[in-house]
mmCIF file of C-alpha atoms in Angstrom:
data_model
loop_
_atom_site.group_PDB
_atom_site.id
_atom_site.type_symbol
_atom_site.label_atom_id
_atom_site.label_comp_id
_atom_site.label_asym_id
_atom_site.label_seq_id
_atom_site.Cartn_x
_atom_site.Cartn_y
_atom_site.Cartn_z
ATOM 1 C CA MET A 133 -47.427 -136.712 -33.357
ATOM 2 C CA LYS A 134 -48.197 -135.975 -29.700
ATOM 3 C CA ARG A 135 -44.607 -134.801 -29.203
ATOM 4 C CA ASN A 136 -44.860 -132.439 -32.205
ATOM 5 C CA ILE A 137 -48.035 -130.913 -30.816
ATOM 6 C CA LYS A 138 -46.319 -130.420 -27.474
ATOM 7 C CA ILE A 139 -43.431 -128.624 -29.168
ATOM 8 C CA ILE A 140 -45.785 -126.402 -31.165
ATOM 9 C CA VAL A 141 -47.780 -125.533 -28.047
ATOM 10 C CA ALA A 142 -44.588 -124.752 -26.127
ATOM 11 C CA VAL A 143 -43.271 -122.519 -28.914
ATOM 12 C CA MET A 144 -46.582 -120.688 -29.041
ATOM 13 C CA CYS A 145 -46.425 -120.207 -25.253
ATOM 14 C CA VAL A 146 -42.946 -118.711 -25.556
ATOM 15 C CA LEU A 147 -44.180 -116.335 -28.252
ATOM 16 C CA VAL A 148 -47.233 -115.341 -26.212
ATOM 17 C CA VAL A 149 -45.096 -114.765 -23.117
ATOM 18 C CA GLY A 150 -42.671 -112.645 -25.129
ATOM 19 C CA ALA A 151 -45.486 -110.621 -26.643
ATOM 20 C CA SER A 152 -47.072 -110.165 -23.229
ATOM 21 C CA LEU A 153 -43.829 -108.964 -21.712
ATOM 22 C CA VAL A 154 -43.302 -106.446 -24.492
ATOM 23 C CA GLY A 155 -46.580 -104.824 -23.533
ATOM 24 C CA CYS A 156 -45.538 -104.653 -19.880
ATOM 25 C CA SER A 157 -42.714 -102.178 -20.359
ATOM 26 C CA CYS A 158 -42.785 -99.579 -17.644
ATOM 27 C CA SER A 159 -39.261 -98.232 -17.890
ATOM 28 C CA SER A 160 -39.078 -94.623 -18.927
ATOM 29 C CA THR A 161 -35.392 -94.079 -18.359
ATOM 30 C CA ASP A 162 -32.741 -94.426 -20.952
ATOM 31 C CA ASN A 163 -29.830 -94.837 -18.571
ATOM 32 C CA ARG A 164 -27.505 -97.502 -19.879
ATOM 33 C CA THR A 165 -26.155 -99.483 -16.990
ATOM 34 C CA ASN A 166 -24.341 -102.736 -16.989
ATOM 35 C CA SER A 167 -24.009 -105.524 -14.553
ATOM 36 C CA THR A 168 -20.955 -104.020 -12.913
ATOM 37 C CA THR A 169 -23.501 -102.938 -10.310
ATOM 38 C CA SER A 170 -23.146 -106.336 -8.679
ATOM 39 C CA GLN A 171 -19.384 -106.062 -8.957
ATOM 40 C CA SER A 172 -19.250 -102.640 -7.334
ATOM 41 C CA ALA A 173 -21.600 -103.809 -4.578
ATOM 42 C CA ASN A 174 -19.165 -106.609 -3.829
ATOM 43 C CA ALA A 175 -16.030 -104.542 -4.435
ATOM 44 C CA ASN A 176 -15.754 -103.236 -0.891
ATOM 45 C CA ASN A 177 -13.702 -105.897 0.835
ATOM 46 C CA GLY A 178 -13.832 -104.261 4.234
ATOM 47 C CA SER A 179 -10.625 -102.280 3.760
ATOM 48 C CA GLY A 180 -12.421 -99.100 4.809
ATOM 49 C CA ASN A 181 -11.921 -97.349 1.483
ATOM 50 C CA SER A 182 -14.856 -95.083 0.831
ATOM 51 C CA ALA A 183 -13.934 -94.367 -2.790
ATOM 52 C CA ALA A 184 -15.440 -96.768 -5.292
ATOM 53 C CA PRO A 185 -12.924 -98.555 -7.508
ATOM 54 C CA ALA A 186 -12.938 -97.841 -11.222
ATOM 55 C CA ALA A 187 -15.314 -100.119 -13.130
ATOM 56 C CA ALA A 188 -13.417 -103.084 -14.481
ATOM 57 C CA PRO A 189 -14.480 -105.138 -17.469
ATOM 58 C CA GLU A 190 -16.825 -107.911 -16.478
ATOM 59 C CA SER A 191 -15.259 -111.344 -16.331
ATOM 60 C CA LYS A 192 -16.951 -114.653 -17.052
ATOM 61 C CA GLY A 193 -18.900 -115.824 -14.065
ATOM 62 C CA THR A 194 -20.020 -112.406 -12.863
ATOM 63 C CA GLY A 195 -22.957 -110.339 -14.043
ATOM 64 C CA ILE A 196 -25.135 -110.711 -17.061
ATOM 65 C CA VAL A 197 -22.436 -110.899 -19.738
ATOM 66 C CA GLY A 198 -22.287 -114.432 -21.111
ATOM 67 C CA THR A 199 -24.523 -117.160 -22.480
ATOM 68 C CA PHE A 200 -27.352 -118.734 -20.510
ATOM 69 C CA ARG A 201 -29.313 -121.811 -21.620
ATOM 70 C CA TYR A 202 -32.728 -123.144 -20.611
ATOM 71 C CA VAL A 203 -33.622 -126.776 -21.289
ATOM 72 C CA ASP A 204 -37.238 -127.867 -20.827
ATOM 73 C CA ALA A 205 -37.183 -131.011 -18.680
ATOM 74 C CA GLU A 206 -40.147 -132.589 -20.478
ATOM 75 C CA THR A 207 -39.299 -131.464 -24.002
ATOM 76 C CA PRO A 208 -35.521 -131.025 -24.367
ATOM 77 C CA GLU A 209 -35.975 -129.877 -27.981
ATOM 78 C CA LEU A 210 -37.257 -126.593 -26.568
ATOM 79 C CA THR A 211 -33.796 -125.499 -25.510
ATOM 80 C CA SER A 212 -33.450 -121.742 -25.663
ATOM 81 C CA SER A 213 -30.597 -119.420 -24.826
ATOM 82 C CA TYR A 214 -29.714 -115.802 -24.279
ATOM 83 C CA THR A 215 -26.295 -114.371 -25.051
ATOM 84 C CA PHE A 216 -25.479 -110.968 -23.574
ATOM 85 C CA ASN A 217 -22.380 -109.152 -24.842
ATOM 86 C CA GLN A 218 -20.406 -106.506 -22.944
ATOM 87 C CA ASP A 219 -21.540 -103.765 -25.377
ATOM 88 C CA GLY A 220 -25.281 -104.134 -24.663
ATOM 89 C CA THR A 221 -26.032 -106.355 -27.658
ATOM 90 C CA GLY A 222 -26.936 -110.005 -27.683
ATOM 91 C CA GLN A 223 -28.955 -112.826 -29.154
ATOM 92 C CA TYR A 224 -31.901 -115.035 -28.225
ATOM 93 C CA GLU A 225 -32.046 -118.522 -29.741
ATOM 94 C CA LEU A 226 -34.984 -120.957 -29.833
ATOM 95 C CA LEU A 227 -35.234 -124.071 -32.002
ATOM 96 C CA GLY A 228 -32.183 -122.993 -34.010
ATOM 97 C CA GLU A 229 -33.665 -119.588 -34.848
ATOM 98 C CA LYS A 230 -31.626 -116.599 -33.657
ATOM 99 C CA LEU A 231 -32.957 -113.150 -32.913
ATOM 100 C CA ASP A 232 -30.663 -110.174 -32.300
ATOM 101 C CA LEU A 233 -31.344 -107.966 -29.307
ATOM 102 C CA THR A 234 -30.093 -105.056 -27.284
ATOM 103 C CA TYR A 235 -30.338 -104.892 -23.528
ATOM 104 C CA LYS A 236 -29.705 -102.786 -20.477
ATOM 105 C CA THR A 237 -30.060 -103.363 -16.774
ATOM 106 C CA ASN A 238 -31.309 -101.081 -14.048
ATOM 107 C CA GLY A 239 -31.248 -102.577 -10.573
ATOM 108 C CA ASN A 240 -33.106 -105.889 -10.786
ATOM 109 C CA ILE A 241 -34.818 -105.044 -14.106
ATOM 110 C CA LEU A 242 -33.484 -106.401 -17.388
ATOM 111 C CA SER A 243 -34.789 -104.518 -20.441
ATOM 112 C CA ILE A 244 -34.512 -106.469 -23.688
ATOM 113 C CA THR A 245 -35.387 -104.977 -27.061
ATOM 114 C CA PHE A 246 -35.575 -107.552 -29.831
ATOM 115 C CA ALA A 247 -34.593 -106.701 -33.404
ATOM 116 C CA GLY A 248 -37.520 -105.131 -35.218
ATOM 117 C CA GLN A 249 -39.211 -104.053 -31.978
ATOM 118 C CA SER A 250 -39.223 -100.587 -30.460
ATOM 119 C CA ILE A 251 -40.661 -101.352 -27.020
ATOM 120 C CA PRO A 252 -38.389 -103.183 -24.577
ATOM 121 C CA MET A 253 -39.446 -106.263 -22.659
ATOM 122 C CA ASP A 254 -38.768 -105.505 -18.989
ATOM 123 C CA VAL A 255 -38.301 -108.492 -16.681
ATOM 124 C CA GLU A 256 -37.230 -108.882 -13.087
ATOM 125 C CA TYR A 257 -33.998 -110.860 -12.911
ATOM 126 C CA THR A 258 -31.158 -112.096 -10.753
ATOM 127 C CA VAL A 259 -27.829 -113.440 -11.945
ATOM 128 C CA ASN A 260 -24.901 -115.244 -10.379
ATOM 129 C CA ALA A 261 -21.958 -117.364 -11.485
ATOM 130 C CA GLN A 262 -24.223 -120.325 -12.281
ATOM 131 C CA ALA A 263 -27.518 -118.950 -13.555
ATOM 132 C CA LEU A 264 -29.746 -116.176 -14.814
ATOM 133 C CA THR A 265 -33.218 -116.281 -13.271
ATOM 134 C CA MET A 266 -36.002 -114.267 -14.891
ATOM 135 C CA LYS A 267 -39.617 -113.865 -13.772
ATOM 136 C CA ASP A 268 -42.193 -114.792 -16.401
ATOM 137 C CA VAL A 269 -45.539 -112.983 -16.752
ATOM 138 C CA THR A 270 -47.106 -115.230 -14.114
ATOM 139 C CA GLY A 271 -44.350 -114.459 -11.581
ATOM 140 C CA ASN A 272 -42.684 -117.855 -11.888
ATOM 141 C CA ASP A 273 -38.899 -118.151 -12.047
ATOM 142 C CA VAL A 274 -37.363 -119.326 -15.306
ATOM 143 C CA VAL A 275 -33.765 -120.427 -14.762
ATOM 144 C CA TYR A 276 -31.197 -120.215 -17.554
ATOM 145 C CA HIS A 277 -27.902 -121.913 -16.672
ATOM 146 C CA ARG A 278 -24.613 -120.261 -17.562
ATOM 147 C CA VAL A 279 -22.657 -122.094 -20.253
#
C-alpha cells in the first residue's frame, strides 16, 4: 500500500510539474530549428573553411532526435521516456500511457507542445550522445538516458 501511495504521489508530481512548465512559456518566436545546431557548431574541424557545410540528417547519438528514458531510483515503476523524431514530432510515455507531442529547439531551450495543448512547455536542456538533461521548475537537472 505504501508503494502504491508513493507511485500516486510521484505521478501527481509529474503532472503538477508539467502543468507548471506549460504556464512558464516565454517563447514568442515560431522559428523551427532542429538540433543540427550542435552539429554545425562542431562541424568546423579546423580546416579553415569559413563556409558552413550543408545540414546533414541527424544520426543516432547526436542531438535531440532519439529516445531518452528516465528511471526513478527509488520507484522504478515510474519510468518515463521522451521520443523525438526528426520531423519535430514525438511522444512522451509514463506508466504505459503515451502522449503525442511536437517540439522545437532554440539554443538551449526545448519547447514541447503536448497533444491537446496550445501553449508549449519551454525547458532549458542539454543533450549529448548519452543523455538529455532538462531543468525542472525548481532548477534541478532531470537526466534522461539515451536508449
